[in-house]
PDB file of C-alpha atoms in Angstrom:
ATOM      1  CA  MET A  18      11.812   7.021  11.206  1.00 89.00           C
ATOM      2  CA  LEU A  19      11.860   7.509   7.200  1.00 92.00           C
ATOM      3  CA  ASN A  20      15.400   6.062   7.565  1.00 93.00           C
ATOM      4  CA  VAL A  21      14.583   2.661   9.395  1.00 92.00           C
ATOM      5  CA  VAL A  22      11.667   1.817   7.124  1.00 91.00           C
ATOM      6  CA  GLN A  23      14.048   2.292   4.333  1.00 89.00           C
ATOM      7  CA  TYR A  24      16.877   0.709   6.209  1.00 90.00           C
ATOM      8  CA  LEU A  25      14.784  -2.637   6.970  1.00 86.00           C
ATOM      9  CA  ARG A  26      13.204  -2.816   3.372  1.00 84.00           C
ATOM     10  CA  LYS A  27      16.425  -3.207   2.146  1.00 83.00           C
ATOM     11  CA  GLN A  28      17.299  -6.360   4.486  1.00 80.00           C
ATOM     12  CA  LYS A  29      17.550  -9.313   3.258  1.00 75.00           C
ATOM     13  CA  ARG A  30      14.939 -12.030   5.345  1.00 72.00           C
ATOM     14  CA  PRO A  31      15.202 -16.038   5.670  1.00 65.00           C
ATOM     15  CA  GLN A  32      13.715 -17.322   2.941  1.00 66.00           C
ATOM     16  CA  ASP A  33      11.678 -20.738   3.148  1.00 63.00           C
ATOM     17  CA  SER A  34      11.270 -23.118   0.058  1.00 57.00           C
ATOM     18  CA  ASP A  35       8.042 -22.645  -0.772  1.00 61.00           C
ATOM     19  CA  GLU A  36       8.021 -18.848  -0.391  1.00 61.00           C
ATOM     20  CA  VAL A  37       7.655 -16.493  -3.641  1.00 61.00           C
ATOM     21  CA  PRO A  38      11.397 -16.251  -4.884  1.00 65.00           C
ATOM     22  CA  GLU A  39      13.195 -13.291  -3.299  1.00 72.00           C
ATOM     23  CA  THR A  40      13.130  -9.468  -4.960  1.00 73.00           C
ATOM     24  CA  ALA A  41      13.722  -6.038  -3.930  1.00 72.00           C
ATOM     25  CA  TRP A  42       9.889  -5.284  -4.142  1.00 76.00           C
ATOM     26  CA  ASN A  43       8.929  -8.437  -2.598  1.00 76.00           C
ATOM     27  CA  ASN A  44      11.721  -6.810   0.384  1.00 74.00           C
ATOM     28  CA  ASN A  45       8.608  -4.624   0.774  1.00 76.00           C
ATOM     29  CA  PHE A  46       5.799  -6.965   2.258  1.00 78.00           C
ATOM     30  CA  TRP A  47       7.479  -8.491   5.151  1.00 79.00           C
ATOM     31  CA  LEU A  48       7.278  -4.988   7.499  1.00 82.00           C
ATOM     32  CA  ASP A  49       4.009  -5.310   9.207  1.00 86.00           C
ATOM     33  CA  ILE A  50       3.751  -1.235   8.949  1.00 91.00           C
ATOM     34  CA  ASN A  51       0.694   0.814   7.552  1.00 94.00           C
ATOM     35  CA  TYR A  52       3.057   2.154   4.236  1.00 94.00           C
ATOM     36  CA  LEU A  53       0.187   5.046   3.915  1.00 96.00           C
ATOM     37  CA  GLU A  54       1.208   6.610   6.847  1.00 96.00           C
ATOM     38  CA  VAL A  55       5.024   6.166   5.850  1.00 96.00           C
ATOM     39  CA  ALA A  56       4.138   7.891   3.109  1.00 97.00           C
ATOM     40  CA  GLY A  57       2.571  10.965   4.744  1.00 97.00           C
ATOM     41  CA  ALA A  58       5.371  10.966   6.929  1.00 96.00           C
ATOM     42  CA  ALA A  59       7.817  11.096   3.443  1.00 97.00           C
ATOM     43  CA  GLN A  60       5.310  13.759   2.200  1.00 97.00           C
ATOM     44  CA  TYR A  61       5.216  15.598   5.477  1.00 97.00           C
ATOM     45  CA  CYS A  62       9.715  15.461   5.672  1.00 95.00           C
ATOM     46  CA  GLY A  63       9.474  16.564   1.688  1.00 96.00           C
ATOM     47  CA  ALA A  64      11.060  13.338   0.743  1.00 95.00           C
ATOM     48  CA  ASN A  65       8.684  13.348  -2.207  1.00 96.00           C
ATOM     49  CA  PHE A  66      10.169   9.619  -4.285  1.00 96.00           C
ATOM     50  CA  SER A  67       9.978   8.255  -1.330  1.00 95.00           C
ATOM     51  CA  THR A  68       6.424   9.090  -0.781  1.00 96.00           C
ATOM     52  CA  VAL A  69       5.393   7.507  -3.757  1.00 97.00           C
ATOM     53  CA  LEU A  70       7.298   4.729  -3.550  1.00 93.00           C
ATOM     54  CA  PHE A  71       5.632   3.986   0.194  1.00 94.00           C
ATOM     55  CA  ALA A  72       2.343   5.044  -1.578  1.00 96.00           C
ATOM     56  CA  GLU A  73       3.183   2.542  -4.418  1.00 95.00           C
ATOM     57  CA  ILE A  74       3.906  -0.395  -2.101  1.00 92.00           C
ATOM     58  CA  TRP A  75       0.311   0.708   0.197  1.00 94.00           C
ATOM     59  CA  TRP A  76      -1.074   0.163  -2.739  1.00 95.00           C
ATOM     60  CA  ASP A  77       0.252  -2.562  -4.338  1.00 91.00           C
ATOM     61  CA  ILE A  78      -0.058  -4.396  -0.838  1.00 89.00           C
ATOM     62  CA  LYS A  79      -3.978  -3.436  -0.907  1.00 91.00           C
ATOM     63  CA  GLN A  80      -4.784  -5.217  -4.614  1.00 90.00           C
ATOM     64  CA  THR A  81      -3.249  -8.362  -3.528  1.00 85.00           C
ATOM     65  CA  SER A  82      -5.523  -8.139  -0.149  1.00 81.00           C
ATOM     66  CA  GLY A  83      -8.750  -8.284  -2.361  1.00 73.00           C
ATOM     67  CA  TYR A  84      -9.126  -4.511  -1.530  1.00 64.00           C
ATOM     68  CA  ASP A  85     -11.553  -2.821  -3.999  1.00 60.00           C
ATOM     69  CA  THR A  86     -10.000  -1.484  -6.305  1.00 54.00           C
ATOM     70  CA  SER A  87     -13.128  -0.068  -8.967  1.00 55.00           C
ATOM     71  CA  PHE A  88     -13.704   3.556  -7.650  1.00 52.00           C
ATOM     72  CA  SER A  89     -17.478   2.926  -7.851  1.00 49.00           C
ATOM     73  CA  ASN A  90     -19.937   4.861  -5.736  1.00 48.00           C
ATOM     74  CA  THR A  91     -21.174   2.754  -2.900  1.00 47.00           C
ATOM     75  CA  SER A  92     -23.069   5.168  -0.931  1.00 46.00           C
ATOM     76  CA  SER A  93     -26.060   3.593   0.807  1.00 47.00           C
ATOM     77  CA  THR A  94     -28.329   6.615  -0.280  1.00 48.00           C
ATOM     78  CA  SER A  95     -29.697   6.422  -3.455  1.00 47.00           C
ATOM     79  CA  SER A  96     -31.725   8.809  -6.139  1.00 48.00           C
ATOM     80  CA  PRO A  97     -35.426   8.561  -6.026  1.00 50.00           C
ATOM     81  CA  SER A  98     -36.244   6.096  -8.662  1.00 50.00           C
ATOM     82  CA  GLN A  99     -37.101   7.236 -12.207  1.00 51.00           C
ATOM     83  CA  ASP A 100     -40.655   5.098 -12.458  1.00 50.00           C
ATOM     84  CA  SER A 101     -42.700   7.177  -9.646  1.00 48.00           C
ATOM     85  CA  PRO A 102     -44.732   9.957 -11.107  1.00 49.00           C
TER      86      PRO A 102
END
């Protein structure tokens, strides 16, 4: 499976005139797959470099799609107010 994903990432895709110029990095984003799961599969296989690569692609997709990257604690539980006696 990892070889298939690697192969497809490297393939040229048809480019529309209004798209962002084609680069090796931009070729990562035409596949509709969960790169975090692919990174997990790569880790399971001991493919450490591929693990980092696919995790980085996943992270870039999340950042560009508006994913909250603040790492703030947004838990619904709250501590008691400091104003109470």
